[in-house]
């Protein structure tokens, strides 16, 4: 497929995601937008913006060259497998999954071959674009994913400016090492004071951090459904008089955890059990909102748990504004950024703690699953300074 030539604009490499989407229209006035994935490119095109994506430009010539490059890179890597395996094992304690250690040599070569294949294609496309068009730079919402990191590293190798507008705050304890602290971009576009402090503490040059707010949160300050309207939309007749009930929202699979931290499914199951028990004890209606990228089986699991316990409510990954506005309080699994968004929408929150992560603010209320009733009580009855909390993070 040929590159779009209808407008003599420079090209901006952009990652998708809710945090960059509010900027697309303004950026589209000055740049042709080159997206890393098809979905945001299609959405931008439907909005009438000058957009294309890297995968749609992969042709047979690029595919052949990328296959050759992948084979050469994989062969070089396989030759170093014993050293790589020894290095990995030295970092991971024996308590971690044995597949990472004892079976490493059996699966990792194939894994990196798959990555090298599509990464080589992306590099081929970016080289093609650069040969035909002026590229202005690269804007990403994170650069720890393989595609976003590749775009950033390619851009830097070609002396192009790179900007990181983080998709969310990261609530790591001070001093805790984690991939969330990493970025290879030239500039950080920070949401607020906390994010500036976080990246400064992580070793990023404070002169290259610019506080811009969070464009994706702007819509939360506009017209929102009232609590009564939200409940009328979300309620089911079988729940009884929902308008007079206590409503709790549980943000479950939005927790900020990585593969070397937290208990994963065990934590979610414990949190779910504690939330459902509390909702039953309080006679509350329970809304469980799962992350939009969660496996569909996750929704069924939570629905089954609620049904077995006889707790009225729903499980969804949609209708965010209505779900949150209907609630009297939100319970998050770990220090999710959902707590910030709920506070903007006037809903207090608390969260179930996880290893290595916490808000650096007195709010929201937090504790272990067994502390949940007290946490929710505080959220419902205590007049905390939520506006200060919002300003610090957003």
PDB file of N, CA and C in Angstrom, residues 213-306:
ATOM      1  N   UNK A 213      -1.055  18.112  32.634  1.00  0.00           N
ATOM      2  CA  UNK A 213      -2.362  17.571  32.987  1.00  0.00           C
ATOM      3  C   UNK A 213      -2.607  16.252  32.282  1.00  0.00           C
ATOM      4  N   UNK A 214      -3.826  15.779  32.370  1.00  0.00           N
ATOM      5  CA  UNK A 214      -4.199  14.500  31.756  1.00  0.00           C
ATOM      6  C   UNK A 214      -5.357  14.746  30.793  1.00  0.00           C
ATOM      7  N   UNK A 215      -5.071  14.879  29.498  1.00  0.00           N
ATOM      8  CA  UNK A 215      -6.153  15.199  28.546  1.00  0.00           C
ATOM      9  C   UNK A 215      -7.318  14.221  28.593  1.00  0.00           C
ATOM     10  N   UNK A 216      -7.027  12.936  28.878  1.00  0.00           N
ATOM     11  CA  UNK A 216      -8.093  11.938  28.877  1.00  0.00           C
ATOM     12  C   UNK A 216      -9.088  12.165  30.006  1.00  0.00           C
ATOM     13  N   UNK A 217      -8.682  12.904  31.036  1.00  0.00           N
ATOM     14  CA  UNK A 217      -9.578  13.137  32.172  1.00  0.00           C
ATOM     15  C   UNK A 217     -10.463  14.365  31.972  1.00  0.00           C
ATOM     16  N   UNK A 218     -10.213  15.138  30.909  1.00  0.00           N
ATOM     17  CA  UNK A 218     -10.988  16.365  30.717  1.00  0.00           C
ATOM     18  C   UNK A 218     -12.485  16.092  30.648  1.00  0.00           C
ATOM     19  N   UNK A 219     -12.847  14.969  30.011  1.00  0.00           N
ATOM     20  CA  UNK A 219     -14.275  14.665  29.849  1.00  0.00           C
ATOM     21  C   UNK A 219     -14.961  14.424  31.184  1.00  0.00           C
ATOM     22  N   UNK A 220     -14.188  14.055  32.206  1.00  0.00           N
ATOM     23  CA  UNK A 220     -14.791  13.787  33.520  1.00  0.00           C
ATOM     24  C   UNK A 220     -15.231  15.065  34.219  1.00  0.00           C
ATOM     25  N   UNK A 221     -14.784  16.214  33.700  1.00  0.00           N
ATOM     26  CA  UNK A 221     -15.186  17.492  34.285  1.00  0.00           C
ATOM     27  C   UNK A 221     -16.393  18.091  33.560  1.00  0.00           C
ATOM     28  N   UNK A 222     -16.831  17.433  32.504  1.00  0.00           N
ATOM     29  CA  UNK A 222     -17.984  17.919  31.757  1.00  0.00           C
ATOM     30  C   UNK A 222     -19.281  17.367  32.311  1.00  0.00           C
ATOM     31  N   UNK A 223     -20.363  17.491  31.556  1.00  0.00           N
ATOM     32  CA  UNK A 223     -21.667  16.978  32.017  1.00  0.00           C
ATOM     33  C   UNK A 223     -21.606  15.473  32.260  1.00  0.00           C
ATOM     34  N   UNK A 224     -22.009  15.065  33.434  1.00  0.00           N
ATOM     35  CA  UNK A 224     -22.030  13.651  33.805  1.00  0.00           C
ATOM     36  C   UNK A 224     -23.437  13.277  34.252  1.00  0.00           C
ATOM     37  N   UNK A 225     -23.792  12.010  34.165  1.00  0.00           N
ATOM     38  CA  UNK A 225     -25.117  11.602  34.656  1.00  0.00           C
ATOM     39  C   UNK A 225     -25.219  11.820  36.159  1.00  0.00           C
ATOM     40  N   UNK A 226     -26.397  12.203  36.615  1.00  0.00           N
ATOM     41  CA  UNK A 226     -26.618  12.285  38.057  1.00  0.00           C
ATOM     42  C   UNK A 226     -26.643  10.878  38.637  1.00  0.00           C
ATOM     43  N   UNK A 227     -26.539  10.800  39.958  1.00  0.00           N
ATOM     44  CA  UNK A 227     -26.592   9.479  40.604  1.00  0.00           C
ATOM     45  C   UNK A 227     -27.923   8.790  40.291  1.00  0.00           C
ATOM     46  N   UNK A 228     -29.015   9.544  40.352  1.00  0.00           N
ATOM     47  CA  UNK A 228     -30.327   8.952  40.084  1.00  0.00           C
ATOM     48  C   UNK A 228     -30.415   8.454  38.640  1.00  0.00           C
ATOM     49  N   UNK A 229     -29.900   9.252  37.690  1.00  0.00           N
ATOM     50  CA  UNK A 229     -29.937   8.844  36.283  1.00  0.00           C
ATOM     51  C   UNK A 229     -29.077   7.602  36.056  1.00  0.00           C
ATOM     52  N   UNK A 230     -27.876   7.603  36.651  1.00  0.00           N
ATOM     53  CA  UNK A 230     -26.979   6.461  36.472  1.00  0.00           C
ATOM     54  C   UNK A 230     -27.612   5.186  37.022  1.00  0.00           C
ATOM     55  N   UNK A 231     -28.264   5.291  38.169  1.00  0.00           N
ATOM     56  CA  UNK A 231     -28.878   4.110  38.771  1.00  0.00           C
ATOM     57  C   UNK A 231     -30.073   3.627  37.959  1.00  0.00           C
ATOM     58  N   UNK A 232     -30.805   4.555  37.386  1.00  0.00           N
ATOM     59  CA  UNK A 232     -31.951   4.139  36.586  1.00  0.00           C
ATOM     60  C   UNK A 232     -31.497   3.400  35.338  1.00  0.00           C
ATOM     61  N   UNK A 233     -30.328   3.770  34.806  1.00  0.00           N
ATOM     62  CA  UNK A 233     -29.792   3.104  33.621  1.00  0.00           C
ATOM     63  C   UNK A 233     -29.241   1.729  33.978  1.00  0.00           C
ATOM     64  N   UNK A 234     -28.528   1.632  35.106  1.00  0.00           N
ATOM     65  CA  UNK A 234     -27.825   0.402  35.446  1.00  0.00           C
ATOM     66  C   UNK A 234     -28.698  -0.616  36.179  1.00  0.00           C
ATOM     67  N   UNK A 235     -29.774  -0.175  36.823  1.00  0.00           N
ATOM     68  CA  UNK A 235     -30.521  -1.049  37.727  1.00  0.00           C
ATOM     69  C   UNK A 235     -31.362  -2.085  36.973  1.00  0.00           C
ATOM     70  N   UNK A 236     -31.608  -3.176  37.655  1.00  0.00           N
ATOM     71  CA  UNK A 236     -32.462  -4.251  37.167  1.00  0.00           C
ATOM     72  C   UNK A 236     -33.659  -4.346  38.114  1.00  0.00           C
ATOM     73  N   UNK A 237     -34.860  -4.603  37.555  1.00  0.00           N
ATOM     74  CA  UNK A 237     -36.080  -4.630  38.377  1.00  0.00           C
ATOM     75  C   UNK A 237     -36.006  -5.677  39.486  1.00  0.00           C
ATOM     76  N   UNK A 238     -35.235  -6.742  39.266  1.00  0.00           N
ATOM     77  CA  UNK A 238     -35.192  -7.819  40.255  1.00  0.00           C
ATOM     78  C   UNK A 238     -34.410  -7.421  41.508  1.00  0.00           C
ATOM     79  N   UNK A 239     -33.759  -6.264  41.475  1.00  0.00           N
ATOM     80  CA  UNK A 239     -32.966  -5.846  42.640  1.00  0.00           C
ATOM     81  C   UNK A 239     -33.807  -5.175  43.722  1.00  0.00           C
ATOM     82  N   UNK A 240     -35.075  -4.952  43.465  1.00  0.00           N
ATOM     83  CA  UNK A 240     -35.895  -4.225  44.426  1.00  0.00           C
ATOM     84  C   UNK A 240     -35.771  -2.730  44.191  1.00  0.00           C
ATOM     85  N   UNK A 241     -35.976  -1.937  45.247  1.00  0.00           N
ATOM     86  CA  UNK A 241     -35.908  -0.467  45.127  1.00  0.00           C
ATOM     87  C   UNK A 241     -34.453  -0.033  45.128  1.00  0.00           C
ATOM     88  N   UNK A 242     -33.846  -0.044  43.947  1.00  0.00           N
ATOM     89  CA  UNK A 242     -32.419   0.274  43.834  1.00  0.00           C
ATOM     90  C   UNK A 242     -32.112   1.711  44.206  1.00  0.00           C
ATOM     91  N   UNK A 243     -33.083   2.592  44.078  1.00  0.00           N
ATOM     92  CA  UNK A 243     -32.822   4.008  44.365  1.00  0.00           C
ATOM     93  C   UNK A 243     -32.513   4.236  45.835  1.00  0.00           C
ATOM     94  N   UNK A 244     -32.994   3.333  46.701  1.00  0.00           N
ATOM     95  CA  UNK A 244     -32.784   3.507  48.138  1.00  0.00           C
ATOM     96  C   UNK A 244     -31.658   2.631  48.682  1.00  0.00           C
ATOM     97  N   UNK A 245     -31.052   1.837  47.843  1.00  0.00           N
ATOM     98  CA  UNK A 245     -30.010   0.912  48.296  1.00  0.00           C
ATOM     99  C   UNK A 245     -28.647   1.589  48.341  1.00  0.00           C
ATOM    100  N   UNK A 246     -27.743   0.972  49.102  1.00  0.00           N
ATOM    101  CA  UNK A 246     -26.337   1.347  49.059  1.00  0.00           C
ATOM    102  C   UNK A 246     -25.706   0.667  47.849  1.00  0.00           C
ATOM    103  N   UNK A 247     -24.951   1.428  47.049  1.00  0.00           N
ATOM    104  CA  UNK A 247     -24.290   0.894  45.863  1.00  0.00           C
ATOM    105  C   UNK A 247     -22.782   0.928  46.063  1.00  0.00           C
ATOM    106  N   UNK A 248     -22.125  -0.198  45.815  1.00  0.00           N
ATOM    107  CA  UNK A 248     -20.672  -0.279  45.852  1.00  0.00           C
ATOM    108  C   UNK A 248     -20.150  -0.656  44.473  1.00  0.00           C
ATOM    109  N   UNK A 249     -19.037  -0.057  44.079  1.00  0.00           N
ATOM    110  CA  UNK A 249     -18.382  -0.395  42.823  1.00  0.00           C
ATOM    111  C   UNK A 249     -17.024  -1.017  43.141  1.00  0.00           C
ATOM    112  N   UNK A 250     -16.739  -2.156  42.552  1.00  0.00           N
ATOM    113  CA  UNK A 250     -15.468  -2.848  42.773  1.00  0.00           C
ATOM    114  C   UNK A 250     -14.681  -2.830  41.464  1.00  0.00           C
ATOM    115  N   UNK A 251     -13.591  -2.058  41.425  1.00  0.00           N
ATOM    116  CA  UNK A 251     -12.698  -2.018  40.263  1.00  0.00           C
ATOM    117  C   UNK A 251     -11.659  -3.109  40.471  1.00  0.00           C
ATOM    118  N   UNK A 252     -11.834  -4.225  39.826  1.00  0.00           N
ATOM    119  CA  UNK A 252     -11.050  -5.401  40.181  1.00  0.00           C
ATOM    120  C   UNK A 252      -9.769  -5.565  39.383  1.00  0.00           C
ATOM    121  N   UNK A 253      -9.841  -5.877  38.100  1.00  0.00           N
ATOM    122  CA  UNK A 253      -8.626  -6.215  37.355  1.00  0.00           C
ATOM    123  C   UNK A 253      -7.907  -4.982  36.812  1.00  0.00           C
ATOM    124  N   UNK A 254      -8.049  -3.847  37.484  1.00  0.00           N
ATOM    125  CA  UNK A 254      -7.348  -2.624  37.107  1.00  0.00           C
ATOM    126  C   UNK A 254      -6.087  -2.439  37.957  1.00  0.00           C
ATOM    127  N   UNK A 255      -5.753  -3.415  38.763  1.00  0.00           N
ATOM    128  CA  UNK A 255      -4.622  -3.270  39.678  1.00  0.00           C
ATOM    129  C   UNK A 255      -3.301  -3.100  38.950  1.00  0.00           C
ATOM    130  N   UNK A 256      -2.400  -2.285  39.523  1.00  0.00           N
ATOM    131  CA  UNK A 256      -1.078  -2.058  38.935  1.00  0.00           C
ATOM    132  C   UNK A 256      -0.088  -3.058  39.518  1.00  0.00           C
ATOM    133  N   UNK A 257       0.098  -4.154  38.841  1.00  0.00           N
ATOM    134  CA  UNK A 257       1.055  -5.142  39.324  1.00  0.00           C
ATOM    135  C   UNK A 257       1.867  -5.662  38.153  1.00  0.00           C
ATOM    136  N   UNK A 258       3.034  -6.235  38.445  1.00  0.00           N
ATOM    137  CA  UNK A 258       3.885  -6.789  37.401  1.00  0.00           C
ATOM    138  C   UNK A 258       4.183  -8.243  37.723  1.00  0.00           C
ATOM    139  N   UNK A 259       4.884  -8.902  36.802  1.00  0.00           N
ATOM    140  CA  UNK A 259       5.084 -10.343  36.930  1.00  0.00           C
ATOM    141  C   UNK A 259       5.972 -10.726  38.106  1.00  0.00           C
ATOM    142  N   UNK A 260       6.692  -9.773  38.668  1.00  0.00           N
ATOM    143  CA  UNK A 260       7.556 -10.089  39.800  1.00  0.00           C
ATOM    144  C   UNK A 260       6.998  -9.541  41.108  1.00  0.00           C
ATOM    145  N   UNK A 261       5.728  -9.130  41.102  1.00  0.00           N
ATOM    146  CA  UNK A 261       5.159  -8.543  42.310  1.00  0.00           C
ATOM    147  C   UNK A 261       3.670  -8.857  42.360  1.00  0.00           C
ATOM    148  N   UNK A 262       3.146  -9.111  43.534  1.00  0.00           N
ATOM    149  CA  UNK A 262       1.730  -9.379  43.823  1.00  0.00           C
ATOM    150  C   UNK A 262       1.393 -10.857  43.685  1.00  0.00           C
ATOM    151  N   UNK A 263       0.202 -11.215  44.148  1.00  0.00           N
ATOM    152  CA  UNK A 263      -0.240 -12.602  44.116  1.00  0.00           C
ATOM    153  C   UNK A 263      -1.158 -12.926  42.966  1.00  0.00           C
ATOM    154  N   UNK A 264      -1.421 -11.942  42.074  1.00  0.00           N
ATOM    155  CA  UNK A 264      -2.238 -12.148  40.884  1.00  0.00           C
ATOM    156  C   UNK A 264      -3.587 -12.775  41.211  1.00  0.00           C
ATOM    157  N   UNK A 265      -3.897 -13.920  40.586  1.00  0.00           N
ATOM    158  CA  UNK A 265      -5.243 -14.489  40.734  1.00  0.00           C
ATOM    159  C   UNK A 265      -5.630 -14.681  42.198  1.00  0.00           C
ATOM    160  N   UNK A 266      -4.665 -15.077  43.015  1.00  0.00           N
ATOM    161  CA  UNK A 266      -4.978 -15.282  44.431  1.00  0.00           C
ATOM    162  C   UNK A 266      -5.446 -13.984  45.066  1.00  0.00           C
ATOM    163  N   UNK A 267      -4.762 -12.886  44.744  1.00  0.00           N
ATOM    164  CA  UNK A 267      -5.171 -11.590  45.293  1.00  0.00           C
ATOM    165  C   UNK A 267      -6.558 -11.197  44.797  1.00  0.00           C
ATOM    166  N   UNK A 268      -6.799 -11.375  43.500  1.00  0.00           N
ATOM    167  CA  UNK A 268      -8.113 -11.023  42.958  1.00  0.00           C
ATOM    168  C   UNK A 268      -9.221 -11.865  43.589  1.00  0.00           C
ATOM    169  N   UNK A 269      -8.956 -13.156  43.790  1.00  0.00           N
ATOM    170  CA  UNK A 269      -9.961 -14.026  44.396  1.00  0.00           C
ATOM    171  C   UNK A 269     -10.234 -13.630  45.839  1.00  0.00           C
ATOM    172  N   UNK A 270      -9.176 -13.310  46.593  1.00  0.00           N
ATOM    173  CA  UNK A 270      -9.361 -12.872  47.975  1.00  0.00           C
ATOM    174  C   UNK A 270     -10.114 -11.547  48.034  1.00  0.00           C
ATOM    175  N   UNK A 271      -9.728 -10.627  47.150  1.00  0.00           N
ATOM    176  CA  UNK A 271     -10.408  -9.343  47.117  1.00  0.00           C
ATOM    177  C   UNK A 271     -11.862  -9.484  46.743  1.00  0.00           C
ATOM    178  N   UNK A 272     -12.127 -10.298  45.733  1.00  0.00           N
ATOM    179  CA  UNK A 272     -13.506 -10.529  45.301  1.00  0.00           C
ATOM    180  C   UNK A 272     -14.339 -11.110  46.430  1.00  0.00           C
ATOM    181  N   UNK A 273     -13.795 -12.115  47.112  1.00  0.00           N
ATOM    182  CA  UNK A 273     -14.535 -12.754  48.214  1.00  0.00           C
ATOM    183  C   UNK A 273     -14.861 -11.747  49.308  1.00  0.00           C
ATOM    184  N   UNK A 274     -13.882 -10.884  49.648  1.00  0.00           N
ATOM    185  CA  UNK A 274     -14.098  -9.891  50.704  1.00  0.00           C
ATOM    186  C   UNK A 274     -15.146  -8.863  50.284  1.00  0.00           C
ATOM    187  N   UNK A 275     -15.099  -8.431  49.028  1.00  0.00           N
ATOM    188  CA  UNK A 275     -16.051  -7.426  48.539  1.00  0.00           C
ATOM    189  C   UNK A 275     -17.457  -8.002  48.496  1.00  0.00           C
ATOM    190  N   UNK A 276     -17.601  -9.206  47.984  1.00  0.00           N
ATOM    191  CA  UNK A 276     -18.929  -9.821  47.890  1.00  0.00           C
ATOM    192  C   UNK A 276     -19.514 -10.062  49.281  1.00  0.00           C
ATOM    193  N   UNK A 277     -18.694 -10.509  50.231  1.00  0.00           N
ATOM    194  CA  UNK A 277     -19.170 -10.713  51.601  1.00  0.00           C
ATOM    195  C   UNK A 277     -19.634  -9.392  52.205  1.00  0.00           C
ATOM    196  N   UNK A 278     -18.848  -8.327  51.992  1.00  0.00           N
ATOM    197  CA  UNK A 278     -19.221  -7.028  52.542  1.00  0.00           C
ATOM    198  C   UNK A 278     -20.528  -6.540  51.923  1.00  0.00           C
ATOM    199  N   UNK A 279     -20.660  -6.677  50.596  1.00  0.00           N
ATOM    200  CA  UNK A 279     -21.887  -6.238  49.939  1.00  0.00           C
ATOM    201  C   UNK A 279     -23.091  -6.993  50.484  1.00  0.00           C
ATOM    202  N   UNK A 280     -22.924  -8.292  50.732  1.00  0.00           N
ATOM    203  CA  UNK A 280     -24.030  -9.095  51.271  1.00  0.00           C
ATOM    204  C   UNK A 280     -24.364  -8.650  52.693  1.00  0.00           C
ATOM    205  N   UNK A 281     -23.323  -8.443  53.519  1.00  0.00           N
ATOM    206  CA  UNK A 281     -23.544  -8.027  54.906  1.00  0.00           C
ATOM    207  C   UNK A 281     -24.231  -6.666  54.980  1.00  0.00           C
ATOM    208  N   UNK A 282     -23.896  -5.775  54.028  1.00  0.00           N
ATOM    209  CA  UNK A 282     -24.446  -4.413  54.052  1.00  0.00           C
ATOM    210  C   UNK A 282     -25.745  -4.301  53.265  1.00  0.00           C
ATOM    211  N   UNK A 283     -26.149  -5.400  52.611  1.00  0.00           N
ATOM    212  CA  UNK A 283     -27.356  -5.339  51.783  1.00  0.00           C
ATOM    213  C   UNK A 283     -27.183  -4.408  50.600  1.00  0.00           C
ATOM    214  N   UNK A 284     -25.974  -4.355  50.043  1.00  0.00           N
ATOM    215  CA  UNK A 284     -25.658  -3.404  48.987  1.00  0.00           C
ATOM    216  C   UNK A 284     -25.816  -4.017  47.607  1.00  0.00           C
ATOM    217  N   UNK A 285     -26.018  -3.167  46.632  1.00  0.00           N
ATOM    218  CA  UNK A 285     -25.939  -3.549  45.224  1.00  0.00           C
ATOM    219  C   UNK A 285     -24.487  -3.404  44.801  1.00  0.00           C
ATOM    220  N   UNK A 286     -23.967  -4.409  44.128  1.00  0.00           N
ATOM    221  CA  UNK A 286     -22.543  -4.431  43.790  1.00  0.00           C
ATOM    222  C   UNK A 286     -22.345  -4.360  42.274  1.00  0.00           C
ATOM    223  N   UNK A 287     -21.563  -3.374  41.853  1.00  0.00           N
ATOM    224  CA  UNK A 287     -21.138  -3.276  40.457  1.00  0.00           C
ATOM    225  C   UNK A 287     -19.657  -3.673  40.403  1.00  0.00           C
ATOM    226  N   UNK A 288     -19.334  -4.665  39.592  1.00  0.00           N
ATOM    227  CA  UNK A 288     -17.936  -5.052  39.401  1.00  0.00           C
ATOM    228  C   UNK A 288     -17.530  -4.624  37.993  1.00  0.00           C
ATOM    229  N   UNK A 289     -16.520  -3.767  37.895  1.00  0.00           N
ATOM    230  CA  UNK A 289     -16.046  -3.311  36.597  1.00  0.00           C
ATOM    231  C   UNK A 289     -14.661  -3.887  36.366  1.00  0.00           C
ATOM    232  N   UNK A 290     -14.513  -4.612  35.263  1.00  0.00           N
ATOM    233  CA  UNK A 290     -13.246  -5.261  34.949  1.00  0.00           C
ATOM    234  C   UNK A 290     -12.522  -4.449  33.886  1.00  0.00           C
ATOM    235  N   UNK A 291     -11.208  -4.625  33.811  1.00  0.00           N
ATOM    236  CA  UNK A 291     -10.405  -3.912  32.836  1.00  0.00           C
ATOM    237  C   UNK A 291     -10.873  -4.275  31.429  1.00  0.00           C
ATOM    238  N   UNK A 292     -10.856  -3.278  30.548  1.00  0.00           N
ATOM    239  CA  UNK A 292     -11.403  -3.489  29.196  1.00  0.00           C
ATOM    240  C   UNK A 292     -10.652  -4.553  28.412  1.00  0.00           C
ATOM    241  N   UNK A 293      -9.407  -4.874  28.805  1.00  0.00           N
ATOM    242  CA  UNK A 293      -8.662  -5.899  28.082  1.00  0.00           C
ATOM    243  C   UNK A 293      -8.677  -7.251  28.787  1.00  0.00           C
ATOM    244  N   UNK A 294      -9.460  -7.379  29.849  1.00  0.00           N
ATOM    245  CA  UNK A 294      -9.519  -8.637  30.592  1.00  0.00           C
ATOM    246  C   UNK A 294     -10.152  -9.747  29.754  1.00  0.00           C
ATOM    247  N   UNK A 295      -9.738 -10.971  30.022  1.00  0.00           N
ATOM    248  CA  UNK A 295     -10.304 -12.138  29.355  1.00  0.00           C
ATOM    249  C   UNK A 295     -11.799 -12.238  29.681  1.00  0.00           C
ATOM    250  N   UNK A 296     -12.639 -12.578  28.701  1.00  0.00           N
ATOM    251  CA  UNK A 296     -14.078 -12.733  28.979  1.00  0.00           C
ATOM    252  C   UNK A 296     -14.376 -13.708  30.100  1.00  0.00           C
ATOM    253  N   UNK A 297     -13.494 -14.697  30.306  1.00  0.00           N
ATOM    254  CA  UNK A 297     -13.712 -15.655  31.389  1.00  0.00           C
ATOM    255  C   UNK A 297     -13.691 -14.973  32.751  1.00  0.00           C
ATOM    256  N   UNK A 298     -12.997 -13.830  32.837  1.00  0.00           N
ATOM    257  CA  UNK A 298     -12.941 -13.091  34.104  1.00  0.00           C
ATOM    258  C   UNK A 298     -14.330 -12.592  34.483  1.00  0.00           C
ATOM    259  N   UNK A 299     -15.055 -12.067  33.497  1.00  0.00           N
ATOM    260  CA  UNK A 299     -16.412 -11.584  33.771  1.00  0.00           C
ATOM    261  C   UNK A 299     -17.304 -12.720  34.282  1.00  0.00           C
ATOM    262  N   UNK A 300     -17.202 -13.873  33.650  1.00  0.00           N
ATOM    263  CA  UNK A 300     -18.017 -15.015  34.071  1.00  0.00           C
ATOM    264  C   UNK A 300     -17.666 -15.425  35.495  1.00  0.00           C
ATOM    265  N   UNK A 301     -16.365 -15.429  35.831  1.00  0.00           N
ATOM    266  CA  UNK A 301     -15.953 -15.810  37.181  1.00  0.00           C
ATOM    267  C   UNK A 301     -16.617 -14.917  38.222  1.00  0.00           C
ATOM    268  N   UNK A 302     -16.541 -13.605  38.024  1.00  0.00           N
ATOM    269  CA  UNK A 302     -17.119 -12.690  39.002  1.00  0.00           C
ATOM    270  C   UNK A 302     -18.641 -12.792  39.040  1.00  0.00           C
ATOM    271  N   UNK A 303     -19.253 -12.963  37.871  1.00  0.00           N
ATOM    272  CA  UNK A 303     -20.710 -13.122  37.841  1.00  0.00           C
ATOM    273  C   UNK A 303     -21.140 -14.361  38.613  1.00  0.00           C
ATOM    274  N   UNK A 304     -20.417 -15.463  38.424  1.00  0.00           N
ATOM    275  CA  UNK A 304     -20.742 -16.693  39.131  1.00  0.00           C
ATOM    276  C   UNK A 304     -20.595 -16.526  40.644  1.00  0.00           C
ATOM    277  N   UNK A 305     -19.550 -15.806  41.057  1.00  0.00           N
ATOM    278  CA  UNK A 305     -19.335 -15.594  42.488  1.00  0.00           C
ATOM    279  C   UNK A 305     -20.481 -14.779  43.094  1.00  0.00           C
ATOM    280  N   UNK A 306     -20.916 -13.747  42.393  1.00  0.00           N
ATOM    281  CA  UNK A 306     -22.025 -12.929  42.892  1.00  0.00           C
ATOM    282  C   UNK A 306     -23.320 -13.736  42.938  1.00  0.00           C
TER     283      UNK A 306
END
